[in-house]
mmCIF file of N, CA and C in Angstrom:
data_model
loop_
_atom_site.group_PDB
_atom_site.id
_atom_site.type_symbol
_atom_site.label_atom_id
_atom_site.label_comp_id
_atom_site.label_asym_id
_atom_site.label_seq_id
_atom_site.Cartn_x
_atom_site.Cartn_y
_atom_site.Cartn_z
ATOM 1 N N UNK A 29 -9.351 58.490 62.705
ATOM 2 C CA UNK A 29 -8.156 57.943 63.317
ATOM 3 C C UNK A 29 -8.381 56.464 63.583
ATOM 4 N N UNK A 30 -7.298 55.747 63.809
ATOM 5 C CA UNK A 30 -7.380 54.322 64.131
ATOM 6 C C UNK A 30 -7.344 54.140 65.650
ATOM 7 N N UNK A 31 -8.136 53.171 66.109
ATOM 8 C CA UNK A 31 -8.176 52.849 67.534
ATOM 9 C C UNK A 31 -8.510 51.375 67.695
ATOM 10 N N UNK A 32 -7.899 50.753 68.679
ATOM 11 C CA UNK A 32 -8.288 49.401 69.069
ATOM 12 C C UNK A 32 -9.468 49.537 70.017
ATOM 13 N N UNK A 33 -10.545 48.786 69.730
ATOM 14 C CA UNK A 33 -11.726 48.870 70.590
ATOM 15 C C UNK A 33 -12.202 47.482 70.977
ATOM 16 N N UNK A 34 -12.756 47.410 72.166
ATOM 17 C CA UNK A 34 -13.387 46.198 72.665
ATOM 18 C C UNK A 34 -14.862 46.279 72.283
ATOM 19 N N UNK A 35 -15.357 45.266 71.566
ATOM 20 C CA UNK A 35 -16.757 45.240 71.141
ATOM 21 C C UNK A 35 -17.596 44.268 71.971
ATOM 22 N N UNK A 36 -16.959 43.275 72.596
ATOM 23 C CA UNK A 36 -17.677 42.300 73.420
ATOM 24 C C UNK A 36 -16.744 41.828 74.533
ATOM 25 N N UNK A 37 -17.290 41.618 75.711
ATOM 26 C CA UNK A 37 -16.485 41.194 76.861
ATOM 27 C C UNK A 37 -15.793 39.869 76.572
ATOM 28 N N UNK A 38 -14.508 39.820 76.876
ATOM 29 C CA UNK A 38 -13.735 38.605 76.717
ATOM 30 C C UNK A 38 -13.217 38.369 75.304
ATOM 31 N N UNK A 39 -13.528 39.238 74.368
ATOM 32 C CA UNK A 39 -13.038 39.093 72.994
ATOM 33 C C UNK A 39 -11.842 40.001 72.754
ATOM 34 N N UNK A 40 -11.037 39.652 71.764
ATOM 35 C CA UNK A 40 -9.887 40.465 71.395
ATOM 36 C C UNK A 40 -10.346 41.806 70.834
ATOM 37 N N UNK A 41 -9.533 42.854 71.012
ATOM 38 C CA UNK A 41 -9.904 44.145 70.436
ATOM 39 C C UNK A 41 -9.847 44.107 68.916
ATOM 40 N N UNK A 42 -10.613 45.019 68.284
ATOM 41 C CA UNK A 42 -10.608 45.163 66.830
ATOM 42 C C UNK A 42 -10.056 46.539 66.474
ATOM 43 N N UNK A 43 -9.324 46.595 65.372
ATOM 44 C CA UNK A 43 -8.815 47.870 64.887
ATOM 45 C C UNK A 43 -9.924 48.536 64.080
ATOM 46 N N UNK A 44 -10.360 49.711 64.532
ATOM 47 C CA UNK A 44 -11.461 50.437 63.906
ATOM 48 C C UNK A 44 -11.004 51.816 63.470
ATOM 49 N N UNK A 45 -11.696 52.352 62.508
ATOM 50 C CA UNK A 45 -11.556 53.757 62.128
ATOM 51 C C UNK A 45 -12.662 54.499 62.875
ATOM 52 N N UNK A 46 -12.281 55.469 63.722
ATOM 53 C CA UNK A 46 -13.250 56.199 64.540
ATOM 54 C C UNK A 46 -12.987 57.697 64.442
ATOM 55 N N UNK A 47 -13.967 58.455 64.849
ATOM 56 C CA UNK A 47 -13.806 59.905 64.886
ATOM 57 C C UNK A 47 -12.840 60.285 66.003
ATOM 58 N N UNK A 48 -11.969 61.246 65.750
ATOM 59 C CA UNK A 48 -11.013 61.698 66.757
ATOM 60 C C UNK A 48 -11.744 62.382 67.907
ATOM 61 N N UNK A 49 -11.309 62.152 69.143
ATOM 62 C CA UNK A 49 -11.929 62.836 70.278
ATOM 63 C C UNK A 49 -11.598 64.325 70.249
ATOM 64 N N UNK A 50 -12.398 65.102 70.906
ATOM 65 C CA UNK A 50 -12.151 66.541 71.027
ATOM 66 C C UNK A 50 -11.903 66.851 72.498
ATOM 67 N N UNK A 51 -10.844 67.596 72.789
ATOM 68 C CA UNK A 51 -10.598 67.930 74.190
ATOM 69 C C UNK A 51 -11.591 68.965 74.693
ATOM 70 N N UNK A 52 -12.010 68.804 75.936
ATOM 71 C CA UNK A 52 -12.878 69.781 76.575
ATOM 72 C C UNK A 52 -12.038 70.814 77.310
ATOM 73 N N UNK A 53 -12.675 71.737 77.988
ATOM 74 C CA UNK A 53 -11.938 72.733 78.769
ATOM 75 C C UNK A 53 -11.037 72.067 79.800
ATOM 76 N N UNK A 54 -9.788 72.505 79.870
ATOM 77 C CA UNK A 54 -8.834 71.955 80.829
ATOM 78 C C UNK A 54 -8.247 70.623 80.430
ATOM 79 N N UNK A 55 -8.555 70.156 79.230
ATOM 80 C CA UNK A 55 -8.042 68.875 78.748
ATOM 81 C C UNK A 55 -7.006 69.094 77.654
ATOM 82 N N UNK A 56 -6.332 68.021 77.317
ATOM 83 C CA UNK A 56 -5.368 68.028 76.218
ATOM 84 C C UNK A 56 -5.696 66.868 75.292
ATOM 85 N N UNK A 57 -5.515 67.074 74.002
ATOM 86 C CA UNK A 57 -5.601 65.984 73.041
ATOM 87 C C UNK A 57 -4.169 65.568 72.760
ATOM 88 N N UNK A 58 -3.875 64.298 72.989
ATOM 89 C CA UNK A 58 -2.506 63.799 72.934
ATOM 90 C C UNK A 58 -2.345 62.808 71.794
ATOM 91 N N UNK A 59 -1.313 63.010 70.974
ATOM 92 C CA UNK A 59 -0.935 62.022 69.976
ATOM 93 C C UNK A 59 -0.151 60.944 70.714
ATOM 94 N N UNK A 60 -0.695 59.753 70.767
ATOM 95 C CA UNK A 60 -0.129 58.676 71.577
ATOM 96 C C UNK A 60 1.112 58.094 70.885
ATOM 97 N N UNK A 61 2.218 58.076 71.620
ATOM 98 C CA UNK A 61 3.461 57.486 71.122
ATOM 99 C C UNK A 61 3.686 56.103 71.712
ATOM 100 N N UNK A 62 3.160 55.877 72.918
ATOM 101 C CA UNK A 62 3.327 54.585 73.594
ATOM 102 C C UNK A 62 2.131 54.346 74.501
ATOM 103 N N UNK A 63 1.647 53.119 74.516
ATOM 104 C CA UNK A 63 0.523 52.741 75.377
ATOM 105 C C UNK A 63 0.844 51.400 76.017
ATOM 106 N N UNK A 64 0.391 51.229 77.241
ATOM 107 C CA UNK A 64 0.635 49.976 77.951
ATOM 108 C C UNK A 64 -0.480 48.972 77.688
ATOM 109 N N UNK A 65 -0.166 47.734 77.955
ATOM 110 C CA UNK A 65 -1.160 46.663 78.048
ATOM 111 C C UNK A 65 -0.975 46.115 79.457
ATOM 112 N N UNK A 66 -1.866 46.520 80.346
ATOM 113 C CA UNK A 66 -1.699 46.158 81.749
ATOM 114 C C UNK A 66 -2.717 45.097 82.170
ATOM 115 N N UNK A 67 -2.452 44.510 83.322
ATOM 116 C CA UNK A 67 -3.386 43.557 83.910
ATOM 117 C C UNK A 67 -4.752 44.215 84.090
ATOM 118 N N UNK A 68 -4.758 45.471 84.470
ATOM 119 C CA UNK A 68 -6.000 46.202 84.654
ATOM 120 C C UNK A 68 -6.789 46.282 83.343
ATOM 121 N N UNK A 69 -6.106 46.588 82.229
ATOM 122 C CA UNK A 69 -6.776 46.622 80.923
ATOM 123 C C UNK A 69 -7.427 45.276 80.621
ATOM 124 N N UNK A 70 -6.712 44.199 80.880
ATOM 125 C CA UNK A 70 -7.234 42.860 80.594
ATOM 126 C C UNK A 70 -8.432 42.519 81.479
ATOM 127 N N UNK A 71 -8.381 42.932 82.745
ATOM 128 C CA UNK A 71 -9.485 42.660 83.663
ATOM 129 C C UNK A 71 -10.743 43.412 83.237
ATOM 130 N N UNK A 72 -10.595 44.684 82.882
ATOM 131 C CA UNK A 72 -11.756 45.457 82.425
ATOM 132 C C UNK A 72 -12.315 44.839 81.148
ATOM 133 N N UNK A 73 -11.449 44.484 80.195
ATOM 134 C CA UNK A 73 -11.889 43.917 78.908
ATOM 135 C C UNK A 73 -12.572 42.558 79.073
ATOM 136 N N UNK A 74 -12.288 41.873 80.164
ATOM 137 C CA UNK A 74 -12.928 40.582 80.403
ATOM 138 C C UNK A 74 -14.394 40.733 80.811
ATOM 139 N N UNK A 75 -14.751 41.937 81.273
ATOM 140 C CA UNK A 75 -16.103 42.166 81.773
ATOM 141 C C UNK A 75 -16.264 41.794 83.232
ATOM 142 N N UNK A 76 -15.176 41.391 83.886
ATOM 143 C CA UNK A 76 -15.235 40.937 85.273
ATOM 144 C C UNK A 76 -14.868 42.022 86.281
ATOM 145 N N UNK A 77 -14.546 43.212 85.803
ATOM 146 C CA UNK A 77 -14.240 44.330 86.690
ATOM 147 C C UNK A 77 -15.559 44.950 87.141
ATOM 148 N N UNK A 78 -15.580 45.585 88.277
ATOM 149 C CA UNK A 78 -16.805 46.167 88.817
ATOM 150 C C UNK A 78 -17.388 47.293 87.983
ATOM 151 N N UNK A 79 -16.562 47.931 87.170
ATOM 152 C CA UNK A 79 -17.024 49.004 86.292
ATOM 153 C C UNK A 79 -16.845 48.523 84.859
ATOM 154 N N UNK A 80 -17.915 48.562 84.088
ATOM 155 C CA UNK A 80 -17.849 48.126 82.687
ATOM 156 C C UNK A 80 -18.178 49.301 81.776
ATOM 157 N N UNK A 81 -17.200 49.762 80.993
ATOM 158 C CA UNK A 81 -17.478 50.847 80.055
ATOM 159 C C UNK A 81 -18.536 50.433 79.048
ATOM 160 N N UNK A 82 -19.198 51.420 78.475
ATOM 161 C CA UNK A 82 -20.172 51.148 77.426
ATOM 162 C C UNK A 82 -19.433 50.628 76.191
ATOM 163 N N UNK A 83 -19.922 49.539 75.625
ATOM 164 C CA UNK A 83 -19.295 48.940 74.441
ATOM 165 C C UNK A 83 -19.748 49.654 73.169
ATOM 166 N N UNK A 84 -18.937 49.732 72.152
ATOM 167 C CA UNK A 84 -17.506 49.446 72.171
ATOM 168 C C UNK A 84 -16.746 50.584 72.859
ATOM 169 N N UNK A 85 -15.578 50.268 73.399
ATOM 170 C CA UNK A 85 -14.784 51.296 74.067
ATOM 171 C C UNK A 85 -13.312 51.122 73.711
ATOM 172 N N UNK A 86 -12.554 52.211 73.876
ATOM 173 C CA UNK A 86 -11.112 52.221 73.624
ATOM 174 C C UNK A 86 -10.412 52.019 74.960
ATOM 175 N N UNK A 87 -9.757 50.849 75.165
ATOM 176 C CA UNK A 87 -9.032 50.623 76.406
ATOM 177 C C UNK A 87 -7.684 51.354 76.418
ATOM 178 N N UNK A 88 -6.953 51.127 77.465
ATOM 179 C CA UNK A 88 -5.624 51.710 77.619
ATOM 180 C C UNK A 88 -5.617 52.702 78.756
ATOM 181 N N UNK A 89 -5.182 52.256 79.935
ATOM 182 C CA UNK A 89 -5.220 53.111 81.119
ATOM 183 C C UNK A 89 -3.931 53.894 81.345
ATOM 184 N N UNK A 90 -2.900 53.633 80.526
ATOM 185 C CA UNK A 90 -1.648 54.374 80.643
ATOM 186 C C UNK A 90 -1.036 54.569 79.264
ATOM 187 N N UNK A 91 -0.316 55.672 79.120
ATOM 188 C CA UNK A 91 0.369 55.929 77.866
ATOM 189 C C UNK A 91 1.177 57.203 77.957
ATOM 190 N N UNK A 92 1.786 57.559 76.836
ATOM 191 C CA UNK A 92 2.581 58.785 76.761
ATOM 192 C C UNK A 92 2.520 59.301 75.339
ATOM 193 N N UNK A 93 2.675 60.601 75.213
ATOM 194 C CA UNK A 93 2.654 61.186 73.879
ATOM 195 C C UNK A 93 2.877 62.677 73.912
ATOM 196 N N UNK A 94 2.442 63.335 72.830
ATOM 197 C CA UNK A 94 2.679 64.755 72.635
ATOM 198 C C UNK A 94 1.355 65.488 72.450
ATOM 199 N N UNK A 95 1.199 66.603 73.143
ATOM 200 C CA UNK A 95 -0.010 67.407 73.044
ATOM 201 C C UNK A 95 -0.134 67.978 71.632
ATOM 202 N N UNK A 96 -1.309 67.805 71.029
ATOM 203 C CA UNK A 96 -1.578 68.399 69.717
ATOM 204 C C UNK A 96 -2.608 69.521 69.813
ATOM 205 N N UNK A 97 -3.422 69.525 70.869
ATOM 206 C CA UNK A 97 -4.425 70.574 71.057
ATOM 207 C C UNK A 97 -4.772 70.669 72.535
ATOM 208 N N UNK A 98 -4.851 71.902 73.044
ATOM 209 C CA UNK A 98 -5.194 72.083 74.453
ATOM 210 C C UNK A 98 -5.387 73.562 74.748
ATOM 211 N N UNK A 99 -6.201 73.843 75.753
ATOM 212 C CA UNK A 99 -6.314 75.225 76.227
ATOM 213 C C UNK A 99 -5.443 75.455 77.462
ATOM 214 N N UNK A 100 -4.716 74.433 77.909
ATOM 215 C CA UNK A 100 -3.880 74.557 79.107
ATOM 216 C C UNK A 100 -2.408 74.206 78.874
ATOM 217 N N UNK A 101 -2.088 73.511 77.802
ATOM 218 C CA UNK A 101 -0.708 73.127 77.498
ATOM 219 C C UNK A 101 -0.378 73.502 76.058
ATOM 220 N N UNK A 102 0.862 73.877 75.840
ATOM 221 C CA UNK A 102 1.293 74.224 74.485
ATOM 222 C C UNK A 102 1.416 72.966 73.631
ATOM 223 N N UNK A 103 0.982 73.046 72.378
ATOM 224 C CA UNK A 103 1.225 71.920 71.468
ATOM 225 C C UNK A 103 2.717 71.587 71.457
ATOM 226 N N UNK A 104 3.017 70.299 71.413
ATOM 227 C CA UNK A 104 4.401 69.837 71.449
ATOM 228 C C UNK A 104 4.869 69.422 72.833
ATOM 229 N N UNK A 105 4.093 69.769 73.880
ATOM 230 C CA UNK A 105 4.436 69.357 75.234
ATOM 231 C C UNK A 105 4.285 67.844 75.348
ATOM 232 N N UNK A 106 5.307 67.188 75.882
ATOM 233 C CA UNK A 106 5.230 65.739 76.067
ATOM 234 C C UNK A 106 4.617 65.435 77.429
ATOM 235 N N UNK A 107 3.698 64.484 77.433
ATOM 236 C CA UNK A 107 2.986 64.149 78.666
ATOM 237 C C UNK A 107 2.860 62.642 78.822
ATOM 238 N N UNK A 108 2.671 62.224 80.068
ATOM 239 C CA UNK A 108 2.256 60.848 80.340
ATOM 240 C C UNK A 108 0.790 60.904 80.723
ATOM 241 N N UNK A 109 0.071 59.821 80.436
ATOM 242 C CA UNK A 109 -1.367 59.768 80.674
ATOM 243 C C UNK A 109 -1.661 58.562 81.558
ATOM 244 N N UNK A 110 -2.426 58.797 82.635
ATOM 245 C CA UNK A 110 -2.898 57.699 83.476
ATOM 246 C C UNK A 110 -3.869 58.234 84.498
ATOM 247 N N UNK A 111 -4.749 57.381 84.954
ATOM 248 C CA UNK A 111 -5.710 57.769 85.977
ATOM 249 C C UNK A 111 -6.842 58.616 85.435
ATOM 250 N N UNK A 112 -7.676 59.086 86.308
ATOM 251 C CA UNK A 112 -8.775 59.951 85.928
ATOM 252 C C UNK A 112 -9.825 59.290 85.056
ATOM 253 N N UNK A 113 -9.879 57.965 85.044
ATOM 254 C CA UNK A 113 -10.874 57.257 84.252
ATOM 255 C C UNK A 113 -10.461 56.964 82.821
ATOM 256 N N UNK A 114 -9.213 57.305 82.459
ATOM 257 C CA UNK A 114 -8.737 57.037 81.098
ATOM 258 C C UNK A 114 -8.827 55.536 80.830
ATOM 259 N N UNK A 115 -9.422 55.170 79.708
ATOM 260 C CA UNK A 115 -9.557 53.768 79.335
ATOM 261 C C UNK A 115 -10.746 53.063 79.960
ATOM 262 N N UNK A 116 -11.507 53.800 80.776
ATOM 263 C CA UNK A 116 -12.714 53.235 81.393
ATOM 264 C C UNK A 116 -13.870 54.220 81.231
ATOM 265 N N UNK A 117 -13.752 55.388 81.858
ATOM 266 C CA UNK A 117 -14.807 56.394 81.781
ATOM 267 C C UNK A 117 -14.637 57.317 80.572
ATOM 268 N N UNK A 118 -13.454 57.356 80.016
ATOM 269 C CA UNK A 118 -13.175 58.138 78.805
ATOM 270 C C UNK A 118 -12.287 57.295 77.896
ATOM 271 N N UNK A 119 -12.214 57.643 76.605
ATOM 272 C CA UNK A 119 -11.401 56.840 75.690
ATOM 273 C C UNK A 119 -9.962 56.700 76.187
ATOM 274 N N UNK A 120 -9.390 55.517 75.968
ATOM 275 C CA UNK A 120 -8.055 55.222 76.458
ATOM 276 C C UNK A 120 -6.956 55.470 75.448
ATOM 277 N N UNK A 121 -5.798 54.914 75.761
ATOM 278 C CA UNK A 121 -4.579 55.184 75.008
ATOM 279 C C UNK A 121 -4.320 54.218 73.853
ATOM 280 N N UNK A 122 -5.217 53.277 73.612
ATOM 281 C CA UNK A 122 -5.034 52.348 72.493
ATOM 282 C C UNK A 122 -5.591 52.966 71.213
ATOM 283 N N UNK A 123 -5.171 54.190 70.949
ATOM 284 C CA UNK A 123 -5.644 54.947 69.797
ATOM 285 C C UNK A 123 -4.541 55.911 69.356
ATOM 286 N N UNK A 124 -4.698 56.434 68.162
ATOM 287 C CA UNK A 124 -3.724 57.406 67.673
ATOM 288 C C UNK A 124 -3.769 58.698 68.479
ATOM 289 N N UNK A 125 -4.966 59.072 68.945
ATOM 290 C CA UNK A 125 -5.155 60.274 69.749
ATOM 291 C C UNK A 125 -5.972 59.919 70.981
ATOM 292 N N UNK A 126 -5.621 60.537 72.118
ATOM 293 C CA UNK A 126 -6.365 60.290 73.356
ATOM 294 C C UNK A 126 -6.586 61.603 74.093
ATOM 295 N N UNK A 127 -7.792 61.809 74.629
ATOM 296 C CA UNK A 127 -8.021 62.993 75.456
ATOM 297 C C UNK A 127 -7.465 62.744 76.853
ATOM 298 N N UNK A 128 -6.963 63.795 77.475
ATOM 299 C CA UNK A 128 -6.430 63.652 78.827
ATOM 300 C C UNK A 128 -6.816 64.865 79.647
ATOM 301 N N UNK A 129 -7.229 64.616 80.887
ATOM 302 C CA UNK A 129 -7.596 65.702 81.793
ATOM 303 C C UNK A 129 -6.342 66.265 82.456
ATOM 304 N N UNK A 130 -6.531 67.317 83.239
ATOM 305 C CA UNK A 130 -5.425 68.020 83.890
ATOM 306 C C UNK A 130 -4.581 67.184 84.828
ATOM 307 N N UNK A 131 -3.479 67.786 85.321
ATOM 308 C CA UNK A 131 -2.476 67.041 86.088
ATOM 309 C C UNK A 131 -2.981 66.416 87.375
ATOM 310 N N UNK A 132 -4.100 66.884 87.885
ATOM 311 C CA UNK A 132 -4.609 66.255 89.106
ATOM 312 C C UNK A 132 -5.304 64.932 88.821
ATOM 313 N N UNK A 133 -5.560 64.639 87.528
ATOM 314 C CA UNK A 133 -6.258 63.385 87.241
ATOM 315 C C UNK A 133 -5.585 62.497 86.225
ATOM 316 N N UNK A 134 -5.255 62.972 85.014
ATOM 317 C CA UNK A 134 -4.770 61.980 84.061
ATOM 318 C C UNK A 134 -3.534 62.334 83.260
ATOM 319 N N UNK A 135 -3.029 63.546 83.249
ATOM 320 C CA UNK A 135 -1.791 63.785 82.532
ATOM 321 C C UNK A 135 -0.777 64.464 83.409
ATOM 322 N N UNK A 136 0.463 64.254 83.117
ATOM 323 C CA UNK A 136 1.550 64.973 83.772
ATOM 324 C C UNK A 136 2.628 65.213 82.730
ATOM 325 N N UNK A 137 3.349 66.300 82.879
ATOM 326 C CA UNK A 137 4.403 66.616 81.918
ATOM 327 C C UNK A 137 5.574 65.670 82.091
ATOM 328 N N UNK A 138 6.226 65.361 80.997
ATOM 329 C CA UNK A 138 7.428 64.550 81.055
ATOM 330 C C UNK A 138 8.627 65.419 80.755
ATOM 331 N N UNK A 139 9.791 64.885 80.896
ATOM 332 C CA UNK A 139 11.017 65.645 80.650
ATOM 333 C C UNK A 139 11.089 66.044 79.182
ATOM 334 N N UNK A 140 11.669 67.235 78.894
ATOM 335 C CA UNK A 140 11.774 67.665 77.495
ATOM 336 C C UNK A 140 12.658 66.767 76.662
#
């Protein structure tokens, strides 16, 4: 799959071909339809945030899309993604596919 990744602090992201993430128990794999570019994403990518993901990493702390694989949600369910370390502790939404944890941390259902 294609993903934008940060390879060095303060540099522009590069479009890379990477292996698709696999959802773990209680997670969903989401086909990303929309992703934000937020001030938070820019601060983390600058290397000036208190938490620095291991390089290279896929940024994107918010997004929305459709579930393609999950043990907790039916494929085709539309969800929003944010929080729970998305884009910092786990791959973010600047990719074709993004893993998302349960509703208490990073995904919530959207209207049908």
